[in-house]
Coordinates of C-alpha atoms in Angstrom, one line a residue:
M20 CA 27.8 -34.9 -51.2
R21 CA 27.8 -31.4 -49.7
V22 CA 24.8 -30.8 -47.6
C23 CA 23.5 -27.8 -45.6
V24 CA 20.7 -28.3 -43.0
I25 CA 19.1 -25.1 -41.8
G26 CA 17.5 -25.6 -38.4
T27 CA 18.7 -28.0 -35.7
G28 CA 15.5 -29.1 -33.9
Y29 CA 14.6 -32.8 -33.8
V30 CA 14.4 -33.2 -37.5
G31 CA 17.2 -31.0 -38.6
L32 CA 19.8 -32.2 -36.1
V33 CA 19.0 -35.9 -36.6
T34 CA 19.0 -35.5 -40.4
G35 CA 22.2 -33.6 -40.5
A36 CA 24.1 -35.8 -38.0
C37 CA 22.9 -39.1 -39.7
L38 CA 23.8 -37.8 -43.2
A39 CA 27.3 -36.8 -41.9
Y40 CA 27.6 -40.2 -40.2
I41 CA 27.2 -42.0 -43.5
G42 CA 29.8 -39.9 -45.2
H43 CA 28.3 -36.7 -46.5
D44 CA 29.9 -33.3 -45.8
V45 CA 27.3 -31.5 -43.7
I46 CA 27.0 -27.9 -42.3
C47 CA 24.2 -27.4 -39.9
V48 CA 23.0 -23.8 -39.5
D49 CA 21.2 -22.4 -36.5
N50 CA 20.7 -18.8 -35.3
N51 CA 21.2 -19.7 -31.6
E52 CA 24.9 -19.2 -30.8
A53 CA 24.9 -21.0 -27.5
K54 CA 23.2 -24.0 -29.2
V55 CA 25.8 -24.0 -32.0
K56 CA 28.6 -24.0 -29.4
L57 CA 27.0 -26.9 -27.5
M58 CA 26.6 -29.0 -30.7
S59 CA 30.1 -28.2 -31.9
S60 CA 31.4 -29.8 -28.7
G61 CA 29.5 -33.0 -29.6
Q62 CA 26.6 -32.5 -27.1
S63 CA 23.0 -32.8 -28.2
P64 CA 20.6 -30.0 -27.0
I65 CA 17.8 -32.6 -27.1
H66 CA 17.4 -36.0 -25.5
E67 CA 17.4 -38.5 -28.3
P68 CA 18.9 -42.0 -27.8
G69 CA 21.9 -42.6 -30.0
L70 CA 22.2 -39.0 -31.3
P71 CA 25.2 -37.9 -29.2
E72 CA 27.2 -40.9 -30.4
V73 CA 26.3 -40.2 -34.1
M74 CA 27.2 -36.6 -33.7
Q75 CA 30.5 -37.3 -32.0
S76 CA 31.5 -39.9 -34.6
A77 CA 30.7 -37.4 -37.5
I78 CA 32.6 -34.6 -35.8
A79 CA 35.6 -36.9 -35.2
K80 CA 35.6 -37.7 -38.9
G81 CA 35.4 -34.1 -39.9
K82 CA 32.1 -34.6 -41.6
I83 CA 29.9 -32.1 -39.8
T84 CA 30.2 -28.6 -38.6
F85 CA 27.8 -26.2 -36.9
T86 CA 27.5 -22.5 -37.6
T87 CA 25.2 -19.4 -37.3
D88 CA 26.4 -18.3 -40.8
I89 CA 23.7 -19.1 -43.3
A90 CA 25.8 -17.7 -46.1
A91 CA 28.5 -20.2 -45.4
G92 CA 25.9 -23.0 -45.4
V93 CA 24.3 -22.0 -48.7
T94 CA 27.7 -21.6 -50.4
H95 CA 28.8 -25.1 -49.1
G96 CA 25.7 -27.1 -49.9
E97 CA 24.6 -28.6 -53.2
I98 CA 21.5 -29.8 -51.3
L99 CA 19.9 -27.4 -48.8
F100 CA 17.5 -28.7 -46.3
I101 CA 14.9 -26.3 -44.7
A102 CA 14.2 -27.9 -41.3
V103 CA 12.9 -25.2 -39.1
G104 CA 9.7 -25.4 -37.0
T105 CA 6.2 -24.9 -38.3
P106 CA 4.2 -24.7 -35.0
A107 CA 0.4 -24.4 -35.0
L108 CA -1.2 -21.0 -34.8
P109 CA -4.3 -20.7 -32.5
D110 CA -6.6 -21.2 -35.5
G111 CA -4.9 -24.4 -36.5
Q112 CA -2.9 -23.0 -39.4
S113 CA 0.8 -23.8 -39.6
D114 CA 3.1 -20.9 -38.7
T115 CA 5.4 -20.7 -41.8
R116 CA 7.2 -17.5 -41.1
Y117 CA 10.4 -19.4 -40.2
V118 CA 10.3 -21.3 -43.4
E119 CA 9.7 -18.0 -45.3
A120 CA 12.7 -16.3 -43.5
V121 CA 15.0 -19.2 -44.4
A122 CA 13.8 -19.4 -48.0
R123 CA 14.4 -15.7 -48.5
S124 CA 17.8 -15.9 -46.9
I125 CA 18.7 -18.8 -49.2
G126 CA 17.8 -16.7 -52.2
E127 CA 19.8 -13.8 -51.0
H128 CA 22.9 -16.0 -50.8
L129 CA 22.5 -18.0 -54.0
H130 CA 25.1 -16.6 -56.3
D131 CA 26.0 -19.3 -58.8
G132 CA 25.7 -23.0 -59.5
Y133 CA 22.8 -25.4 -59.1
R134 CA 21.1 -26.2 -55.7
V135 CA 18.3 -28.6 -54.6
I136 CA 16.3 -26.9 -51.9
V137 CA 14.5 -29.5 -49.8
N138 CA 11.4 -28.8 -47.7
K139 CA 12.1 -31.1 -44.7
S140 CA 9.8 -29.0 -42.5
T141 CA 6.2 -30.1 -42.4
V142 CA 4.6 -27.4 -44.5
P143 CA 1.1 -26.7 -45.8
I144 CA 0.2 -28.4 -49.1
G145 CA 1.2 -26.2 -51.9
S146 CA 4.3 -24.8 -50.2
G147 CA 6.7 -26.0 -52.9
D148 CA 5.7 -23.3 -55.3
W149 CA 5.5 -20.8 -52.5
V150 CA 9.0 -21.6 -51.3
R151 CA 10.2 -21.2 -55.0
M152 CA 8.6 -17.8 -55.1
I153 CA 10.3 -16.7 -51.8
V154 CA 13.7 -17.9 -52.9
M155 CA 13.3 -16.0 -56.2
D156 CA 12.4 -12.9 -54.3
G157 CA 15.6 -13.3 -52.3
M158 CA 17.6 -13.7 -55.5
A159 CA 16.0 -10.6 -57.0
A160 CA 17.2 -8.7 -53.9
Q161 CA 20.7 -9.2 -55.3
G162 CA 19.8 -6.9 -58.1
G163 CA 19.9 -9.5 -60.9
S164 CA 23.5 -10.5 -60.2
S165 CA 22.7 -14.1 -59.2
K166 CA 23.5 -16.8 -61.8
A167 CA 22.2 -19.6 -59.7
E168 CA 19.7 -22.3 -60.6
F169 CA 17.6 -24.3 -58.2
D170 CA 14.8 -26.8 -57.8
V171 CA 12.5 -27.4 -54.8
V172 CA 11.9 -30.9 -53.5
S173 CA 9.5 -32.1 -50.8
N174 CA 11.1 -34.8 -48.6
P175 CA 8.8 -35.1 -45.6
E176 CA 10.2 -36.8 -42.4
F177 CA 8.6 -39.7 -40.6
L178 CA 10.8 -39.7 -37.5
R179 CA 9.5 -40.9 -34.2
E180 CA 10.9 -39.1 -31.2
G181 CA 12.8 -41.5 -29.0
V182 CA 13.8 -43.7 -32.0
A183 CA 14.7 -41.0 -34.5
V184 CA 18.2 -42.2 -35.3
F185 CA 16.9 -45.8 -35.8
D186 CA 14.2 -44.4 -38.1
T187 CA 16.7 -42.5 -40.2
F188 CA 18.7 -45.6 -40.9
N189 CA 15.8 -47.9 -41.1
P190 CA 12.9 -46.0 -42.8
D191 CA 9.7 -47.6 -44.0
R192 CA 9.9 -45.4 -47.1
I193 CA 11.5 -42.3 -48.5
V194 CA 9.1 -39.8 -50.1
L195 CA 10.5 -37.4 -52.8
G196 CA 8.2 -34.9 -54.5
S197 CA 9.5 -32.8 -57.4
S198 CA 8.9 -32.2 -61.1
S199 CA 12.7 -32.1 -61.7
D200 CA 14.5 -35.3 -62.8
R201 CA 17.8 -33.6 -62.0
A202 CA 16.8 -32.9 -58.4
L203 CA 15.3 -36.3 -57.9
K204 CA 18.4 -38.0 -59.2
L205 CA 20.6 -36.0 -56.7
M206 CA 18.2 -36.8 -53.8
Q207 CA 18.3 -40.5 -54.6
E208 CA 22.1 -40.3 -54.8
L209 CA 22.1 -38.6 -51.3
Y210 CA 20.1 -41.5 -49.8
T211 CA 21.8 -44.4 -51.7
N212 CA 23.4 -45.9 -48.6
I213 CA 20.2 -45.7 -46.7
I214 CA 18.1 -47.1 -49.6
N215 CA 20.5 -50.0 -49.8
R216 CA 20.2 -50.5 -46.1
E217 CA 24.0 -50.3 -45.5
F218 CA 23.4 -48.8 -42.1
A219 CA 20.2 -50.8 -41.2
E220 CA 20.0 -53.2 -38.4
D221 CA 18.7 -55.9 -40.7
K222 CA 20.7 -55.7 -44.0
T223 CA 18.8 -58.7 -45.4
L224 CA 15.7 -56.7 -46.1
S225 CA 14.8 -55.4 -49.6
P226 CA 15.9 -51.9 -50.5
V227 CA 13.9 -49.1 -48.9
P228 CA 10.9 -48.1 -51.1
V229 CA 11.3 -44.7 -52.7
V230 CA 8.0 -42.9 -53.5
V231 CA 8.7 -40.5 -56.3
T232 CA 5.7 -38.1 -56.8
D233 CA 4.7 -34.5 -57.3
I234 CA 5.3 -31.9 -54.6
N235 CA 1.7 -31.6 -53.5
S236 CA 1.2 -35.3 -53.1
A237 CA 4.5 -35.6 -51.1
E238 CA 3.3 -32.9 -48.8
M239 CA -0.1 -34.6 -48.5
I240 CA 1.5 -38.0 -47.7
K241 CA 3.0 -36.5 -44.5
Y242 CA -0.3 -35.0 -43.3
A243 CA -2.3 -38.1 -44.3
A244 CA 0.0 -40.5 -42.5
N245 CA -0.1 -38.6 -39.2
A246 CA -3.8 -38.0 -39.5
F247 CA -4.5 -41.7 -40.1
L248 CA -2.4 -42.7 -37.0
A249 CA -4.2 -40.1 -34.9
V250 CA -7.6 -41.4 -36.1
K251 CA -6.5 -45.0 -35.2
I252 CA -5.6 -44.0 -31.7
S253 CA -8.9 -42.0 -31.2
F254 CA -10.8 -45.0 -32.6
I255 CA -9.4 -47.5 -30.1
N256 CA -10.0 -45.0 -27.3
E257 CA -13.7 -44.8 -28.4
V258 CA -13.8 -48.6 -28.3
A259 CA -12.2 -48.6 -24.8
N260 CA -14.9 -46.2 -23.5
V261 CA -17.6 -48.6 -24.8
C262 CA -15.6 -51.6 -23.2
D263 CA -15.8 -49.8 -19.9
R264 CA -19.6 -49.7 -20.1
V265 CA -20.2 -53.3 -21.4
G266 CA -17.5 -55.1 -19.3
A267 CA -15.1 -56.0 -22.1
D268 CA -11.3 -55.6 -22.0
V269 CA -9.9 -53.3 -24.7
V270 CA -6.5 -54.9 -24.4
E271 CA -7.9 -58.2 -25.6
V272 CA -10.1 -56.4 -28.1
G273 CA -7.1 -54.6 -29.6
R274 CA -5.1 -57.8 -29.7
G275 CA -7.9 -59.6 -31.5
I276 CA -8.6 -57.0 -34.1
G277 CA -4.9 -56.3 -34.6
L278 CA -4.3 -59.8 -35.9
D279 CA -6.3 -58.9 -38.9
S280 CA -3.6 -58.1 -41.6
R281 CA -5.8 -55.2 -42.8
I282 CA -5.6 -53.5 -39.4
G283 CA -2.3 -54.5 -37.7
Q284 CA -1.3 -54.3 -34.1
K285 CA 0.3 -50.8 -34.0
F286 CA -1.5 -47.8 -32.6
L287 CA -4.2 -49.9 -31.0
Q288 CA -3.2 -49.2 -27.4
A289 CA -6.0 -47.4 -25.6
G290 CA -5.1 -44.8 -23.1
I291 CA -4.9 -41.1 -22.5
G292 CA -4.7 -40.1 -26.1
W293 CA -2.0 -38.7 -28.4
G294 CA 0.2 -35.7 -27.7
G295 CA 3.5 -34.2 -28.9
S296 CA 4.3 -31.7 -31.6
C297 CA 3.2 -33.7 -34.7
F298 CA -0.3 -35.3 -34.5
G299 CA -2.2 -32.3 -33.2
K300 CA -0.5 -29.8 -35.4
D301 CA -0.7 -31.9 -38.5
V302 CA -4.3 -32.9 -38.0
S303 CA -5.3 -29.3 -37.4
A304 CA -3.4 -28.1 -40.5
L305 CA -5.1 -30.7 -42.7
I306 CA -8.5 -29.7 -41.2
H307 CA -7.7 -26.0 -41.9
T308 CA -6.5 -26.8 -45.5
A309 CA -9.7 -28.7 -46.3
D310 CA -11.7 -25.8 -44.9
D311 CA -9.8 -23.3 -47.2
Y312 CA -11.1 -25.4 -50.1
G313 CA -14.7 -25.7 -48.8
Y314 CA -14.6 -29.2 -47.3
N315 CA -15.6 -30.1 -43.8
T316 CA -13.4 -33.0 -42.4
E317 CA -16.0 -34.5 -40.1
L318 CA -13.9 -37.6 -39.3
L319 CA -10.8 -35.6 -38.4
N320 CA -12.8 -33.1 -36.3
A321 CA -14.2 -36.1 -34.4
C322 CA -10.7 -37.5 -34.0
V323 CA -9.5 -34.3 -32.3
K324 CA -12.6 -34.1 -30.1
V325 CA -12.2 -37.7 -28.9
N326 CA -8.6 -37.1 -28.0
Q327 CA -9.5 -34.0 -26.0
Q328 CA -12.2 -35.9 -24.1
Q329 CA -9.8 -38.8 -23.3
R330 CA -7.6 -36.6 -21.2
V331 CA -10.5 -35.4 -19.1
L332 CA -11.8 -38.9 -18.8
V333 CA -8.7 -39.8 -16.7
V334 CA -9.7 -37.2 -14.2
E335 CA -13.3 -38.5 -14.2
K336 CA -12.0 -42.0 -13.4
L337 CA -10.1 -40.5 -10.5
Q338 CA -13.3 -38.7 -9.3
Q339 CA -15.2 -42.0 -9.4
V340 CA -12.7 -43.6 -7.0
L341 CA -11.9 -40.7 -4.7
K342 CA -15.1 -38.6 -5.2
I343 CA -13.9 -35.1 -4.1
L344 CA -10.5 -34.2 -5.4
K345 CA -10.2 -30.9 -3.4
G346 CA -7.5 -31.3 -0.8
K347 CA -6.2 -34.6 -2.3
T348 CA -2.7 -35.2 -3.4
I349 CA -2.3 -36.8 -6.9
G350 CA 1.0 -38.2 -8.2
L351 CA 1.8 -38.3 -11.9
L352 CA 4.2 -41.0 -13.2
G353 CA 5.7 -39.4 -16.2
L354 CA 5.5 -35.9 -17.7
T355 CA 6.8 -36.1 -21.3
F356 CA 4.4 -36.8 -24.1
K357 CA 6.1 -40.2 -24.7
P358 CA 9.0 -42.2 -23.3
D359 CA 12.7 -41.7 -24.4
T360 CA 12.2 -38.0 -25.1
D361 CA 12.3 -34.7 -23.1
D362 CA 9.6 -33.2 -25.3
M363 CA 6.7 -31.6 -23.3
R364 CA 4.9 -30.2 -26.3
D365 CA 1.1 -30.9 -26.0
A366 CA 1.9 -33.5 -23.4
P367 CA -1.3 -35.0 -21.7
S368 CA 0.4 -34.4 -18.4
I369 CA -0.1 -30.6 -18.9
T370 CA -3.8 -31.1 -19.3
L371 CA -4.0 -33.3 -16.2
I372 CA -2.0 -30.7 -14.1
D373 CA -4.3 -28.0 -15.2
Q374 CA -7.5 -30.0 -14.5
L375 CA -6.4 -31.4 -11.2
S376 CA -5.2 -28.0 -9.9
R377 CA -8.5 -26.4 -11.0
L378 CA -10.3 -29.0 -8.9
G379 CA -8.2 -28.2 -5.8
A380 CA -5.9 -31.1 -5.8
K381 CA -2.1 -30.9 -5.0
V382 CA -0.1 -32.4 -7.9
K383 CA 3.2 -34.1 -7.7
A384 CA 5.1 -35.8 -10.6
Y385 CA 8.2 -37.9 -11.3
D386 CA 9.7 -38.3 -14.7
P387 CA 13.0 -40.1 -15.5
I388 CA 14.2 -37.2 -17.7
V389 CA 12.4 -34.1 -16.4
S390 CA 13.2 -34.9 -12.7
Q391 CA 17.0 -35.0 -13.5
S392 CA 17.1 -31.9 -15.6
G393 CA 16.9 -28.2 -15.1
M394 CA 13.4 -28.4 -16.6
R395 CA 11.9 -29.4 -13.2
D396 CA 12.1 -25.9 -11.9
G397 CA 10.0 -24.5 -14.8
F398 CA 6.7 -26.1 -14.0
S399 CA 3.8 -24.4 -12.3
N400 CA 1.1 -26.1 -10.1
V401 CA 3.2 -29.2 -9.8
I402 CA 6.0 -30.5 -7.4
V403 CA 8.5 -32.5 -9.4
E404 CA 10.0 -35.2 -7.3
T405 CA 13.4 -36.9 -7.8
D406 CA 12.2 -40.5 -7.4
A407 CA 9.1 -42.7 -7.5
E408 CA 9.0 -43.3 -3.7
R409 CA 9.1 -39.6 -2.9
L410 CA 6.3 -39.2 -5.4
A411 CA 4.1 -41.8 -3.7
D412 CA 4.7 -40.4 -0.2
G413 CA 1.3 -39.0 1.0
C414 CA -0.5 -39.4 -2.4
D415 CA -4.2 -40.3 -2.5
A416 CA -3.7 -41.8 -6.0
L417 CA -1.1 -42.2 -8.8
I418 CA -1.7 -41.8 -12.5
L419 CA 0.6 -43.6 -15.0
V420 CA 0.9 -40.9 -17.7
T421 CA 4.0 -41.8 -19.7
D422 CA 4.9 -45.4 -20.4
W423 CA 8.6 -45.2 -19.6
K424 CA 9.9 -48.8 -19.5
Q425 CA 11.5 -48.3 -16.1
F426 CA 8.0 -47.8 -14.6
K427 CA 7.3 -51.5 -15.2
S428 CA 10.1 -52.5 -12.7
L429 CA 9.4 -50.0 -9.9
D430 CA 9.0 -51.5 -6.4
Y431 CA 5.2 -50.8 -6.1
A432 CA 4.9 -52.9 -2.9
K433 CA 7.2 -50.3 -1.2
M434 CA 5.1 -47.5 -2.4
V435 CA 1.8 -48.8 -1.0
P436 CA 2.5 -48.0 2.7
L437 CA 3.8 -44.6 1.8
M438 CA 0.4 -43.6 0.2
A439 CA -2.6 -42.2 1.9
N440 CA -4.8 -44.2 -0.5
P441 CA -3.1 -46.8 -2.8
V442 CA -5.0 -46.2 -6.0
I443 CA -3.4 -46.2 -9.4
I444 CA -5.0 -45.0 -12.7
D445 CA -3.1 -46.8 -15.5
A446 CA -3.8 -44.2 -18.3
R447 CA -1.7 -46.2 -20.8
N448 CA -2.8 -49.8 -19.9
F449 CA 0.9 -50.4 -19.5
L450 CA 1.4 -51.9 -16.1
D451 CA 0.8 -55.4 -14.8
R452 CA -2.6 -55.3 -13.1
A453 CA -2.2 -58.6 -11.2
S454 CA 1.1 -57.6 -9.6
L455 CA -0.2 -54.2 -8.6
E456 CA -3.3 -55.6 -7.0
T457 CA -1.2 -58.2 -5.2
A458 CA 1.0 -55.3 -3.9
G459 CA -2.1 -53.7 -2.5
F460 CA -3.1 -51.2 -5.1
K461 CA -6.6 -50.6 -6.4
Y462 CA -6.0 -50.7 -10.2
V463 CA -8.1 -48.7 -12.7
G464 CA -7.3 -49.1 -16.4
M465 CA -8.7 -47.6 -19.6
G466 CA -11.4 -49.7 -21.1
R467 CA -10.7 -52.7 -18.8

C-alpha cells in the first residue's frame, strides 16, 4: 500500500521505517532538510536499537524515501499518518498547533481520490472531528476545486523507547477508531502482516488483537493506558516510602504482590519515578481534559505529586548520609530518562542536577550515550565524564539514575579507592547490594 508519514520523530520514523520494511511504499515527510538528508543516507537521527538496520533495508529495497515536500507525500499516500509532536503546554494542555498545521496542509493538497488520514500523534480526546474540520478548511482554500474524499482514523501508538522496533512488530494490540468501515478495512489491510505475526519473534502466538472502536474511545485508550502505568509506578513508590519507615524491602513486596495475576510484575519497580515525553504529558492532558468537563481527577493529581516528590526524596537520602551537600561532589550514573535511548525529555537527572546545584554541590555524570555524543557539551551545572572511573574520581557519593544494563557489570571495586566517600544511592533498586557492600560501598536503596 502507498503510505505517507508526516513527522519523523520517534513515532513517525519508526512507523514509517517498519511499514516500509514489511513491504509498503512509504514516503516520510519532515520540514527539516538536514534531517531528511541524514535519513536518506540510512542514518537515524535518534538512538533506537534496530532502527538503522530497518531503515537501510527498506531503502535498499526502494520501499522508503524521505522528503520535505508534503504535496508529494499527500499525492503518493492512500493512507496519511499525522505523526508530529504534541508537547505539553505550561498549563498541562497538549500543544496541537503542529497537528493543526499538518492537517491544514493535507487539505490544501488533497485534489482527488480517497484518503485515510490517521492520527498517530497523541491528541486530545475529540481531535478526530477537529482534524476533519481543519482538513476541510484546507480543501476549501482550493476554491472548491478538490474532488477528494477522506476519513479520519485514530490509531494511537504504544511504542516504548529503546524497544520501539520490537513493539511495532510485536504489539500487544492495535487500536483503530473510526466510524468508517471503508477506512477500517484499509487500516486492517495495512497491518495484515503484523496482525498475523509474520515479522514477530514468536510466530506461534495468536493473531494480534485489533480493537475496533469509535474515535473518542481510541483516543481515550491511549491516555488511560499511560495514566494507569504512571499510577502503578507512583503506587509502588508510595509503598517503598512506607517500607523505608517500617523496615520492609519493597523489592520483595513488589515480587510478592506481582505474582497475583490481577496485578502482574511489570511497573512494580520502585525508584526515582517516571520521566520521558509520554507519562507526564499524557497524565497532564487527561487531568486537563477532565477539568474542562468539570471533573477533578484526584487520583491522577496524587500520582503526579508522588512522582515529583520521589525525585526530591533521592536528594533527601543523600543528605541523610552526607549531611551538608555544599562543597560535596556528586556523580550521576546515567542521564537519559531510561536506558537504550538518548531522550532527555523530563529525565529525573535534570531535576537532580538542579536540586544538587541549588544546594551547592558539584555535579558530574556519566551516561553511555550522552557521554559519547555531542550532547555532552550542552549541559549546564554538570560535568559529563567519558567513563565511570573518571566519574567516581573525587566523588562523595554516586547516584544510579538510569538503569543501563552495562552499569551492572562496572568494576565498582576499582571505583571505591577513587572516591572521597564511597556511598551509592541506587535510585532504581537495580544494582546488587551484596557485591557493592563487599566492594566497600555504603549502599542506599529505595524502600529497602
